[in-house]
Amino acid sequence: MSQEPAEPANPGEPGPAADTAAPGAPSMRDVAASMAARSSLKVSEDGRVDVLASVGGVRGLVEALAPGLVFLGVFIGTQSLNPALIAAIAVGVVLLAVRLVRRQQVMSAVSGLVGILVCAVFARVGGEARDYYVPGFYINAAYAAGLLVSIAVRWPIGGLLFGFLHGEGIGWRENRGRLRVYTAATWILVGLFLLRLAVQLPLYVANDITLLGTARLVMGVPLYIGALVLAWVITRPARPAGQDAREVPDGEGPASAGGPPAAGEG
């Protein structure tokens, strides 16, 4: 996508000066840099997204899908809530134990186990298997709301996330064309979260556990990474022929950081 010439912002629109912060408080540049560092996207030197690495490799994919898959499979097989919950929690504990034994970072496994326990509490309190999926509705609604707010205040999350990865920092806000592109990328993520709710809430109301659980798995990490890759592709700035993908005037090349997708919960 070609980069448009910079245009002056309209009066009253936030510009680069909006990156001011109270003493001691993080600036928007700091926030954007932190988001880029914590991004799940793994970007190669030529600017391409490594999809498998972005989900933490095969192990990351297994850790993201296994608890939900086991919960659904055991419930379908037994038509009983307790065995399904016990099996899902057991999977989370095993995944954490494997990381501990191998002395690997455990934050993703710990957060995954906490998520399983929260879902289990909702299911036990509600008394139905479908309530295992209720926390995901709140998560998706919260992410969609946050993204919409970022668009409304003209600091689209897509720009904060991808700006540093593309080597632009927060300088993209000085260019209306780039601001529009990052806003469009943020709308892609909004669409992802709203699509999840639109598909899964009716299945929850219908108490169709098989389809609800399947939709949650399919629309979880796989769809999330797909949306991120699409947003990445449409926001890639045009570069002069022969210029390395990481060459930028400020010397801020795109970062590539690990970690599981923060919003991969379907």
mmCIF file of N, CA, C and O in Angstrom, residues 49-150:
data_model
loop_
_atom_site.group_PDB
_atom_site.id
_atom_site.type_symbol
_atom_site.label_atom_id
_atom_site.label_comp_id
_atom_site.label_asym_id
_atom_site.label_seq_id
_atom_site.Cartn_x
_atom_site.Cartn_y
_atom_site.Cartn_z
ATOM 1 N N VAL A 49 5.579 -12.030 8.176
ATOM 2 C CA VAL A 49 5.114 -12.561 9.458
ATOM 3 C C VAL A 49 5.311 -14.069 9.484
ATOM 4 O O VAL A 49 4.884 -14.778 8.564
ATOM 5 N N ASP A 50 5.966 -14.569 10.526
ATOM 6 C CA ASP A 50 6.105 -16.005 10.739
ATOM 7 C C ASP A 50 4.910 -16.450 11.576
ATOM 8 O O ASP A 50 4.874 -16.252 12.787
ATOM 9 N N VAL A 51 3.905 -17.027 10.902
ATOM 10 C CA VAL A 51 2.641 -17.343 11.563
ATOM 11 C C VAL A 51 2.827 -18.346 12.688
ATOM 12 O O VAL A 51 2.317 -18.154 13.801
ATOM 13 N N LEU A 52 3.553 -19.428 12.441
ATOM 14 C CA LEU A 52 3.723 -20.461 13.465
ATOM 15 C C LEU A 52 4.469 -19.918 14.677
ATOM 16 O O LEU A 52 4.081 -20.158 15.829
ATOM 17 N N ALA A 53 5.533 -19.146 14.420
ATOM 18 C CA ALA A 53 6.282 -18.553 15.528
ATOM 19 C C ALA A 53 5.428 -17.558 16.304
ATOM 20 O O ALA A 53 5.608 -17.377 17.508
ATOM 21 N N SER A 54 4.490 -16.914 15.621
ATOM 22 C CA SER A 54 3.644 -15.914 16.271
ATOM 23 C C SER A 54 2.701 -16.522 17.305
ATOM 24 O O SER A 54 2.203 -15.825 18.182
ATOM 25 N N VAL A 55 2.422 -17.812 17.186
ATOM 26 C CA VAL A 55 1.574 -18.468 18.184
ATOM 27 C C VAL A 55 2.413 -19.265 19.172
ATOM 28 O O VAL A 55 1.899 -20.083 19.929
ATOM 29 N N GLY A 56 3.743 -19.035 19.160
ATOM 30 C CA GLY A 56 4.612 -19.734 20.081
ATOM 31 C C GLY A 56 5.038 -21.094 19.588
ATOM 32 O O GLY A 56 5.396 -21.965 20.388
ATOM 33 N N GLY A 57 4.979 -21.294 18.267
ATOM 34 C CA GLY A 57 5.365 -22.575 17.709
ATOM 35 C C GLY A 57 4.295 -23.632 17.941
ATOM 36 O O GLY A 57 3.178 -23.334 18.358
ATOM 37 N N VAL A 58 4.651 -24.877 17.703
ATOM 38 C CA VAL A 58 3.704 -25.974 17.885
ATOM 39 C C VAL A 58 3.249 -26.044 19.332
ATOM 40 O O VAL A 58 2.066 -26.253 19.624
ATOM 41 N N ARG A 59 4.186 -25.846 20.266
ATOM 42 C CA ARG A 59 3.822 -25.912 21.681
ATOM 43 C C ARG A 59 2.824 -24.820 22.045
ATOM 44 O O ARG A 59 1.861 -25.069 22.771
ATOM 45 N N GLY A 60 3.044 -23.613 21.541
ATOM 46 C CA GLY A 60 2.112 -22.530 21.825
ATOM 47 C C GLY A 60 0.727 -22.822 21.309
ATOM 48 O O GLY A 60 -0.278 -22.519 21.961
ATOM 49 N N LEU A 61 0.660 -23.417 20.120
ATOM 50 C CA LEU A 61 -0.631 -23.764 19.541
ATOM 51 C C LEU A 61 -1.328 -24.836 20.380
ATOM 52 O O LEU A 61 -2.534 -24.758 20.637
ATOM 53 N N VAL A 62 -0.553 -25.825 20.827
ATOM 54 C CA VAL A 62 -1.111 -26.884 21.675
ATOM 55 C C VAL A 62 -1.620 -26.306 22.994
ATOM 56 O O VAL A 62 -2.725 -26.632 23.459
ATOM 57 N N GLU A 63 -0.824 -25.432 23.597
ATOM 58 C CA GLU A 63 -1.216 -24.852 24.888
ATOM 59 C C GLU A 63 -2.477 -24.005 24.755
ATOM 60 O O GLU A 63 -3.279 -23.929 25.684
ATOM 61 N N ALA A 64 -2.643 -23.354 23.603
ATOM 62 C CA ALA A 64 -3.812 -22.501 23.406
ATOM 63 C C ALA A 64 -5.080 -23.315 23.152
ATOM 64 O O ALA A 64 -6.169 -22.932 23.584
ATOM 65 N N LEU A 65 -4.941 -24.449 22.450
ATOM 66 C CA LEU A 65 -6.121 -25.199 22.016
ATOM 67 C C LEU A 65 -6.471 -26.395 22.899
ATOM 68 O O LEU A 65 -7.645 -26.773 22.997
ATOM 69 N N ALA A 66 -5.467 -27.003 23.528
ATOM 70 C CA ALA A 66 -5.689 -28.275 24.223
ATOM 71 C C ALA A 66 -6.734 -28.215 25.338
ATOM 72 O O ALA A 66 -7.631 -29.083 25.388
ATOM 73 N N PRO A 67 -6.688 -27.237 26.262
ATOM 74 C CA PRO A 67 -7.684 -27.243 27.348
ATOM 75 C C PRO A 67 -9.121 -27.178 26.843
ATOM 76 O O PRO A 67 -9.988 -27.946 27.300
ATOM 77 N N GLY A 68 -9.386 -26.282 25.899
ATOM 78 C CA GLY A 68 -10.738 -26.163 25.356
ATOM 79 C C GLY A 68 -11.152 -27.395 24.580
ATOM 80 O O GLY A 68 -12.310 -27.831 24.647
ATOM 81 N N LEU A 69 -10.207 -27.963 23.847
ATOM 82 C CA LEU A 69 -10.502 -29.169 23.073
ATOM 83 C C LEU A 69 -10.816 -30.343 23.998
ATOM 84 O O LEU A 69 -11.766 -31.100 23.757
ATOM 85 N N VAL A 70 -10.042 -30.479 25.068
ATOM 86 C CA VAL A 70 -10.271 -31.573 26.022
ATOM 87 C C VAL A 70 -11.598 -31.374 26.753
ATOM 88 O O VAL A 70 -12.372 -32.327 26.929
ATOM 89 N N PHE A 71 -11.881 -30.143 27.178
ATOM 90 C CA PHE A 71 -13.150 -29.871 27.856
ATOM 91 C C PHE A 71 -14.316 -30.277 26.968
ATOM 92 O O PHE A 71 -15.239 -30.982 27.401
ATOM 93 N N LEU A 72 -14.271 -29.845 25.715
ATOM 94 C CA LEU A 72 -15.371 -30.137 24.790
ATOM 95 C C LEU A 72 -15.481 -31.639 24.526
ATOM 96 O O LEU A 72 -16.584 -32.204 24.552
ATOM 97 N N GLY A 73 -14.335 -32.267 24.293
ATOM 98 C CA GLY A 73 -14.356 -33.694 23.985
ATOM 99 C C GLY A 73 -14.881 -34.533 25.135
ATOM 100 O O GLY A 73 -15.707 -35.444 24.929
ATOM 101 N N VAL A 74 -14.424 -34.228 26.353
ATOM 102 C CA VAL A 74 -14.870 -34.997 27.519
ATOM 103 C C VAL A 74 -16.352 -34.753 27.791
ATOM 104 O O VAL A 74 -17.101 -35.688 28.105
ATOM 105 N N PHE A 75 -16.803 -33.517 27.624
ATOM 106 C CA PHE A 75 -18.224 -33.247 27.880
ATOM 107 C C PHE A 75 -19.110 -33.959 26.861
ATOM 108 O O PHE A 75 -20.142 -34.530 27.220
ATOM 109 N N ILE A 76 -18.707 -33.933 25.597
ATOM 110 C CA ILE A 76 -19.497 -34.614 24.569
ATOM 111 C C ILE A 76 -19.546 -36.121 24.858
ATOM 112 O O ILE A 76 -20.580 -36.771 24.699
ATOM 113 N N GLY A 77 -18.412 -36.654 25.313
ATOM 114 C CA GLY A 77 -18.345 -38.083 25.565
ATOM 115 C C GLY A 77 -19.091 -38.541 26.800
ATOM 116 O O GLY A 77 -19.630 -39.652 26.832
ATOM 117 N N THR A 78 -19.129 -37.675 27.842
ATOM 118 C CA THR A 78 -19.735 -38.081 29.121
ATOM 119 C C THR A 78 -21.058 -37.393 29.406
ATOM 120 O O THR A 78 -21.818 -37.861 30.263
ATOM 121 N N GLN A 79 -21.313 -36.270 28.727
ATOM 122 C CA GLN A 79 -22.488 -35.433 29.005
ATOM 123 C C GLN A 79 -22.549 -35.057 30.477
ATOM 124 O O GLN A 79 -23.625 -34.906 31.065
ATOM 125 N N SER A 80 -21.364 -34.877 31.068
ATOM 126 C CA SER A 80 -21.269 -34.529 32.487
ATOM 127 C C SER A 80 -20.278 -33.380 32.642
ATOM 128 O O SER A 80 -19.178 -33.403 32.055
ATOM 129 N N LEU A 81 -20.645 -32.394 33.451
ATOM 130 C CA LEU A 81 -19.826 -31.193 33.585
ATOM 131 C C LEU A 81 -18.548 -31.433 34.379
ATOM 132 O O LEU A 81 -17.463 -31.013 33.972
ATOM 133 N N ASN A 82 -18.657 -32.100 35.522
ATOM 134 C CA ASN A 82 -17.491 -32.249 36.402
ATOM 135 C C ASN A 82 -16.304 -32.942 35.740
ATOM 136 O O ASN A 82 -15.168 -32.456 35.847
ATOM 137 N N PRO A 83 -16.493 -34.081 35.065
ATOM 138 C CA PRO A 83 -15.342 -34.698 34.403
ATOM 139 C C PRO A 83 -14.698 -33.788 33.359
ATOM 140 O O PRO A 83 -13.468 -33.771 33.215
ATOM 141 N N ALA A 84 -15.511 -33.027 32.650
ATOM 142 C CA ALA A 84 -14.971 -32.121 31.638
ATOM 143 C C ALA A 84 -14.128 -31.027 32.281
ATOM 144 O O ALA A 84 -13.043 -30.680 31.787
ATOM 145 N N LEU A 85 -14.610 -30.485 33.402
ATOM 146 C CA LEU A 85 -13.846 -29.436 34.103
ATOM 147 C C LEU A 85 -12.548 -29.999 34.666
ATOM 148 O O LEU A 85 -11.484 -29.364 34.560
ATOM 149 N N ILE A 86 -12.624 -31.161 35.279
ATOM 150 C CA ILE A 86 -11.431 -31.781 35.854
ATOM 151 C C ILE A 86 -10.396 -32.052 34.761
ATOM 152 O O ILE A 86 -9.195 -31.801 34.944
ATOM 153 N N ALA A 87 -10.854 -32.545 33.626
ATOM 154 C CA ALA A 87 -9.935 -32.845 32.528
ATOM 155 C C ALA A 87 -9.263 -31.579 32.000
ATOM 156 O O ALA A 87 -8.049 -31.563 31.750
ATOM 157 N N ALA A 88 -10.028 -30.500 31.841
ATOM 158 C CA ALA A 88 -9.461 -29.245 31.331
ATOM 159 C C ALA A 88 -8.440 -28.674 32.314
ATOM 160 O O ALA A 88 -7.353 -28.224 31.909
ATOM 161 N N ILE A 89 -8.778 -28.706 33.602
ATOM 162 C CA ILE A 89 -7.840 -28.197 34.615
ATOM 163 C C ILE A 89 -6.588 -29.056 34.646
ATOM 164 O O ILE A 89 -5.466 -28.548 34.772
ATOM 165 N N ALA A 90 -6.759 -30.361 34.527
ATOM 166 C CA ALA A 90 -5.607 -31.267 34.526
ATOM 167 C C ALA A 90 -4.671 -30.964 33.367
ATOM 168 O O ALA A 90 -3.440 -30.971 33.522
ATOM 169 N N VAL A 91 -5.225 -30.667 32.208
ATOM 170 C CA VAL A 91 -4.398 -30.319 31.049
ATOM 171 C C VAL A 91 -3.607 -29.048 31.337
ATOM 172 O O VAL A 91 -2.405 -28.965 31.041
ATOM 173 N N GLY A 92 -4.268 -28.048 31.926
ATOM 174 C CA GLY A 92 -3.575 -26.809 32.261
ATOM 175 C C GLY A 92 -2.443 -27.033 33.246
ATOM 176 O O GLY A 92 -1.366 -26.453 33.121
ATOM 177 N N VAL A 93 -2.664 -27.897 34.236
ATOM 178 C CA VAL A 93 -1.632 -28.203 35.232
ATOM 179 C C VAL A 93 -0.461 -28.924 34.577
ATOM 180 O O VAL A 93 0.711 -28.626 34.853
ATOM 181 N N VAL A 94 -0.753 -29.866 33.698
ATOM 182 C CA VAL A 94 0.308 -30.614 33.002
ATOM 183 C C VAL A 94 1.148 -29.677 32.144
ATOM 184 O O VAL A 94 2.389 -29.750 32.135
ATOM 185 N N LEU A 95 0.499 -28.778 31.421
ATOM 186 C CA LEU A 95 1.233 -27.844 30.569
ATOM 187 C C LEU A 95 2.144 -26.948 31.404
ATOM 188 O O LEU A 95 3.283 -26.655 31.004
ATOM 189 N N LEU A 96 1.665 -26.529 32.563
ATOM 190 C CA LEU A 96 2.497 -25.724 33.459
ATOM 191 C C LEU A 96 3.649 -26.551 34.015
ATOM 192 O O LEU A 96 4.798 -26.072 34.069
ATOM 193 N N ALA A 97 3.372 -27.783 34.411
ATOM 194 C CA ALA A 97 4.409 -28.650 34.975
ATOM 195 C C ALA A 97 5.519 -28.919 33.963
ATOM 196 O O ALA A 97 6.714 -28.938 34.310
ATOM 197 N N VAL A 98 5.139 -29.121 32.702
ATOM 198 C CA VAL A 98 6.138 -29.363 31.658
ATOM 199 C C VAL A 98 7.090 -28.188 31.542
ATOM 200 O O VAL A 98 8.320 -28.358 31.430
ATOM 201 N N ARG A 99 6.548 -26.999 31.587
ATOM 202 C CA ARG A 99 7.406 -25.807 31.501
ATOM 203 C C ARG A 99 8.302 -25.672 32.733
ATOM 204 O O ARG A 99 9.455 -25.261 32.625
ATOM 205 N N LEU A 100 7.755 -25.990 33.893
ATOM 206 C CA LEU A 100 8.559 -25.917 35.118
ATOM 207 C C LEU A 100 9.706 -26.918 35.073
ATOM 208 O O LEU A 100 10.848 -26.592 35.425
ATOM 209 N N VAL A 101 9.414 -28.137 34.654
ATOM 210 C CA VAL A 101 10.443 -29.177 34.591
ATOM 211 C C VAL A 101 11.544 -28.783 33.607
ATOM 212 O O VAL A 101 12.730 -29.013 33.855
ATOM 213 N N ARG A 102 11.150 -28.181 32.498
ATOM 214 C CA ARG A 102 12.130 -27.785 31.480
ATOM 215 C C ARG A 102 12.734 -26.417 31.762
ATOM 216 O O ARG A 102 13.531 -25.912 30.967
ATOM 217 N N ARG A 103 12.341 -25.816 32.870
ATOM 218 C CA ARG A 103 12.852 -24.507 33.284
ATOM 219 C C ARG A 103 12.674 -23.454 32.194
ATOM 220 O O ARG A 103 13.563 -22.653 31.900
ATOM 221 N N GLN A 104 11.485 -23.450 31.626
ATOM 222 C CA GLN A 104 11.134 -22.454 30.622
ATOM 223 C C GLN A 104 10.220 -21.408 31.253
ATOM 224 O O GLN A 104 9.690 -21.620 32.347
ATOM 225 N N GLN A 105 10.069 -20.282 30.560
ATOM 226 C CA GLN A 105 9.199 -19.231 31.103
ATOM 227 C C GLN A 105 7.778 -19.781 31.254
ATOM 228 O O GLN A 105 7.288 -20.520 30.404
ATOM 229 N N VAL A 106 7.151 -19.436 32.371
ATOM 230 C CA VAL A 106 5.877 -20.071 32.717
ATOM 231 C C VAL A 106 4.687 -19.116 32.683
ATOM 232 O O VAL A 106 3.567 -19.530 32.968
ATOM 233 N N MET A 107 4.927 -17.850 32.335
ATOM 234 C CA MET A 107 3.828 -16.891 32.424
ATOM 235 C C MET A 107 2.651 -17.276 31.540
ATOM 236 O O MET A 107 1.485 -17.164 31.946
ATOM 237 N N SER A 108 2.921 -17.748 30.324
ATOM 238 C CA SER A 108 1.825 -18.110 29.438
ATOM 239 C C SER A 108 1.046 -19.295 29.990
ATOM 240 O O SER A 108 -0.189 -19.336 29.923
ATOM 241 N N ALA A 109 1.754 -20.275 30.563
ATOM 242 C CA ALA A 109 1.086 -21.448 31.137
ATOM 243 C C ALA A 109 0.299 -21.071 32.384
ATOM 244 O O ALA A 109 -0.804 -21.579 32.616
ATOM 245 N N VAL A 110 0.859 -20.174 33.199
ATOM 246 C CA VAL A 110 0.155 -19.731 34.402
ATOM 247 C C VAL A 110 -1.116 -18.969 34.033
ATOM 248 O O VAL A 110 -2.196 -19.214 34.588
ATOM 249 N N SER A 111 -0.992 -18.036 33.069
ATOM 250 C CA SER A 111 -2.173 -17.269 32.668
ATOM 251 C C SER A 111 -3.217 -18.182 32.038
ATOM 252 O O SER A 111 -4.419 -18.000 32.224
ATOM 253 N N GLY A 112 -2.742 -19.203 31.293
ATOM 254 C CA GLY A 112 -3.673 -20.159 30.711
ATOM 255 C C GLY A 112 -4.421 -20.952 31.768
ATOM 256 O O GLY A 112 -5.637 -21.159 31.672
ATOM 257 N N LEU A 113 -3.693 -21.381 32.808
ATOM 258 C CA LEU A 113 -4.329 -22.137 33.888
ATOM 259 C C LEU A 113 -5.312 -21.264 34.659
ATOM 260 O O LEU A 113 -6.411 -21.721 35.017
ATOM 261 N N VAL A 114 -4.936 -20.014 34.897
ATOM 262 C CA VAL A 114 -5.858 -19.092 35.579
ATOM 263 C C VAL A 114 -7.129 -18.923 34.751
ATOM 264 O O VAL A 114 -8.244 -18.917 35.298
ATOM 265 N N GLY A 115 -6.969 -18.792 33.433
ATOM 266 C CA GLY A 115 -8.137 -18.659 32.564
ATOM 267 C C GLY A 115 -9.046 -19.873 32.643
ATOM 268 O O GLY A 115 -10.278 -19.753 32.681
ATOM 269 N N ILE A 116 -8.440 -21.061 32.675
ATOM 270 C CA ILE A 116 -9.228 -22.294 32.790
ATOM 271 C C ILE A 116 -9.996 -22.309 34.107
ATOM 272 O O ILE A 116 -11.182 -22.674 34.152
ATOM 273 N N LEU A 117 -9.327 -21.923 35.185
ATOM 274 C CA LEU A 117 -9.976 -21.921 36.503
ATOM 275 C C LEU A 117 -11.136 -20.931 36.548
ATOM 276 O O LEU A 117 -12.184 -21.219 37.138
ATOM 277 N N VAL A 118 -10.954 -19.767 35.934
ATOM 278 C CA VAL A 118 -12.037 -18.775 35.901
ATOM 279 C C VAL A 118 -13.233 -19.339 35.143
ATOM 280 O O VAL A 118 -14.387 -19.221 35.585
ATOM 281 N N CYS A 119 -12.963 -19.958 33.996
ATOM 282 C CA CYS A 119 -14.050 -20.567 33.218
ATOM 283 C C CYS A 119 -14.734 -21.674 34.019
ATOM 284 O O CYS A 119 -15.970 -21.816 33.974
ATOM 285 N N ALA A 120 -13.944 -22.445 34.754
ATOM 286 C CA ALA A 120 -14.506 -23.531 35.557
ATOM 287 C C ALA A 120 -15.417 -22.987 36.660
ATOM 288 O O ALA A 120 -16.478 -23.560 36.949
ATOM 289 N N VAL A 121 -15.002 -21.873 37.261
ATOM 290 C CA VAL A 121 -15.837 -21.257 38.306
ATOM 291 C C VAL A 121 -17.171 -20.810 37.725
ATOM 292 O O VAL A 121 -18.236 -21.036 38.318
ATOM 293 N N PHE A 122 -17.136 -20.173 36.571
ATOM 294 C CA PHE A 122 -18.380 -19.740 35.920
ATOM 295 C C PHE A 122 -19.273 -20.938 35.625
ATOM 296 O O PHE A 122 -20.497 -20.876 35.811
ATOM 297 N N ALA A 123 -18.666 -22.030 35.164
ATOM 298 C CA ALA A 123 -19.452 -23.221 34.837
ATOM 299 C C ALA A 123 -20.071 -23.840 36.081
ATOM 300 O O ALA A 123 -21.238 -24.258 36.073
ATOM 301 N N ARG A 124 -19.301 -23.889 37.170
ATOM 302 C CA ARG A 124 -19.825 -24.488 38.400
ATOM 303 C C ARG A 124 -20.929 -23.621 39.006
ATOM 304 O O ARG A 124 -21.959 -24.120 39.475
ATOM 305 N N VAL A 125 -20.727 -22.301 38.989
ATOM 306 C CA VAL A 125 -21.747 -21.391 39.540
ATOM 307 C C VAL A 125 -23.007 -21.440 38.681
ATOM 308 O O VAL A 125 -24.131 -21.490 39.197
ATOM 309 N N GLY A 126 -22.844 -21.430 37.373
ATOM 310 C CA GLY A 126 -23.997 -21.473 36.467
ATOM 311 C C GLY A 126 -24.635 -22.840 36.404
ATOM 312 O O GLY A 126 -25.820 -22.962 36.085
ATOM 313 N N GLY A 127 -23.824 -23.870 36.658
ATOM 314 C CA GLY A 127 -24.349 -25.224 36.690
ATOM 315 C C GLY A 127 -24.510 -25.857 35.317
ATOM 316 O O GLY A 127 -25.035 -26.967 35.208
ATOM 317 N N GLU A 128 -24.055 -25.182 34.258
ATOM 318 C CA GLU A 128 -24.195 -25.720 32.909
ATOM 319 C C GLU A 128 -22.867 -25.610 32.165
ATOM 320 O O GLU A 128 -22.083 -24.687 32.390
ATOM 321 N N ALA A 129 -22.637 -26.544 31.255
ATOM 322 C CA ALA A 129 -21.389 -26.563 30.498
ATOM 323 C C ALA A 129 -21.216 -25.294 29.664
ATOM 324 O O ALA A 129 -20.097 -24.805 29.482
ATOM 325 N N ARG A 130 -22.308 -24.748 29.168
ATOM 326 C CA ARG A 130 -22.198 -23.570 28.309
ATOM 327 C C ARG A 130 -21.618 -22.373 29.063
ATOM 328 O O ARG A 130 -21.026 -21.474 28.462
ATOM 329 N N ASP A 131 -21.761 -22.356 30.392
ATOM 330 C CA ASP A 131 -21.249 -21.235 31.180
ATOM 331 C C ASP A 131 -19.725 -21.215 31.238
ATOM 332 O O ASP A 131 -19.126 -20.217 31.647
ATOM 333 N N TYR A 132 -19.097 -22.318 30.833
ATOM 334 C CA TYR A 132 -17.630 -22.354 30.740
ATOM 335 C C TYR A 132 -17.142 -21.300 29.753
ATOM 336 O O TYR A 132 -16.021 -20.792 29.872
ATOM 337 N N TYR A 133 -17.984 -20.942 28.816
ATOM 338 C CA TYR A 133 -17.582 -20.019 27.749
ATOM 339 C C TYR A 133 -17.965 -18.564 28.024
ATOM 340 O O TYR A 133 -17.638 -17.678 27.225
ATOM 341 N N VAL A 134 -18.624 -18.307 29.136
ATOM 342 C CA VAL A 134 -19.088 -16.946 29.437
ATOM 343 C C VAL A 134 -17.951 -15.938 29.580
ATOM 344 O O VAL A 134 -18.046 -14.818 29.051
ATOM 345 N N PRO A 135 -16.843 -16.254 30.296
ATOM 346 C CA PRO A 135 -15.769 -15.257 30.402
ATOM 347 C C PRO A 135 -15.274 -14.764 29.046
ATOM 348 O O PRO A 135 -14.906 -13.591 28.900
ATOM 349 N N GLY A 136 -15.272 -15.642 28.045
ATOM 350 C CA GLY A 136 -14.831 -15.231 26.711
ATOM 351 C C GLY A 136 -15.693 -14.137 26.117
ATOM 352 O O GLY A 136 -15.201 -13.277 25.387
ATOM 353 N N PHE A 137 -16.991 -14.152 26.446
ATOM 354 C CA PHE A 137 -17.873 -13.098 25.933
ATOM 355 C C PHE A 137 -17.479 -11.742 26.517
ATOM 356 O O PHE A 137 -17.439 -10.735 25.802
ATOM 357 N N TYR A 138 -17.200 -11.726 27.811
ATOM 358 C CA TYR A 138 -16.784 -10.476 28.441
ATOM 359 C C TYR A 138 -15.447 -9.987 27.874
ATOM 360 O O TYR A 138 -15.252 -8.788 27.640
ATOM 361 N N ILE A 139 -14.529 -10.919 27.649
ATOM 362 C CA ILE A 139 -13.217 -10.551 27.112
ATOM 363 C C ILE A 139 -13.344 -9.944 25.715
ATOM 364 O O ILE A 139 -12.764 -8.894 25.422
ATOM 365 N N ASN A 140 -14.128 -10.593 24.872
ATOM 366 C CA ASN A 140 -14.294 -10.083 23.506
ATOM 367 C C ASN A 140 -14.994 -8.735 23.492
ATOM 368 O O ASN A 140 -14.625 -7.835 22.724
ATOM 369 N N ALA A 141 -16.012 -8.573 24.331
ATOM 370 C CA ALA A 141 -16.722 -7.293 24.408
ATOM 371 C C ALA A 141 -15.789 -6.189 24.897
ATOM 372 O O ALA A 141 -15.804 -5.064 24.379
ATOM 373 N N ALA A 142 -14.946 -6.510 25.880
ATOM 374 C CA ALA A 142 -14.024 -5.514 26.427
ATOM 375 C C ALA A 142 -12.993 -5.090 25.384
ATOM 376 O O ALA A 142 -12.687 -3.900 25.234
ATOM 377 N N TYR A 143 -12.443 -6.059 24.665
ATOM 378 C CA TYR A 143 -11.464 -5.726 23.622
ATOM 379 C C TYR A 143 -12.106 -4.882 22.523
ATOM 380 O O TYR A 143 -11.507 -3.909 22.042
ATOM 381 N N ALA A 144 -13.308 -5.261 22.096
ATOM 382 C CA ALA A 144 -13.983 -4.495 21.049
ATOM 383 C C ALA A 144 -14.226 -3.062 21.509
ATOM 384 O O ALA A 144 -14.004 -2.108 20.751
ATOM 385 N N ALA A 145 -14.668 -2.899 22.762
ATOM 386 C CA ALA A 145 -14.927 -1.562 23.288
ATOM 387 C C ALA A 145 -13.646 -0.733 23.351
ATOM 388 O O ALA A 145 -13.620 0.441 22.961
ATOM 389 N N GLY A 146 -12.558 -1.348 23.825
ATOM 390 C CA GLY A 146 -11.288 -0.633 23.908
ATOM 391 C C GLY A 146 -10.783 -0.197 22.545
ATOM 392 O O GLY A 146 -10.291 0.927 22.374
ATOM 393 N N LEU A 147 -10.912 -1.071 21.557
ATOM 394 C CA LEU A 147 -10.482 -0.730 20.202
ATOM 395 C C LEU A 147 -11.323 0.399 19.618
ATOM 396 O O LEU A 147 -10.797 1.304 18.948
ATOM 397 N N LEU A 148 -12.634 0.362 19.872
ATOM 398 C CA LEU A 148 -13.511 1.410 19.363
ATOM 399 C C LEU A 148 -13.179 2.760 20.005
ATOM 400 O O LEU A 148 -13.193 3.797 19.326
ATOM 401 N N VAL A 149 -12.863 2.747 21.285
ATOM 402 C CA VAL A 149 -12.462 3.990 21.959
ATOM 403 C C VAL A 149 -11.177 4.529 21.334
ATOM 404 O O VAL A 149 -11.039 5.736 21.101
ATOM 405 N N SER A 150 -10.224 3.639 21.065
ATOM 406 C CA SER A 150 -8.959 4.086 20.469
ATOM 407 C C SER A 150 -9.189 4.724 19.098
ATOM 408 O O SER A 150 -8.501 5.680 18.732
#
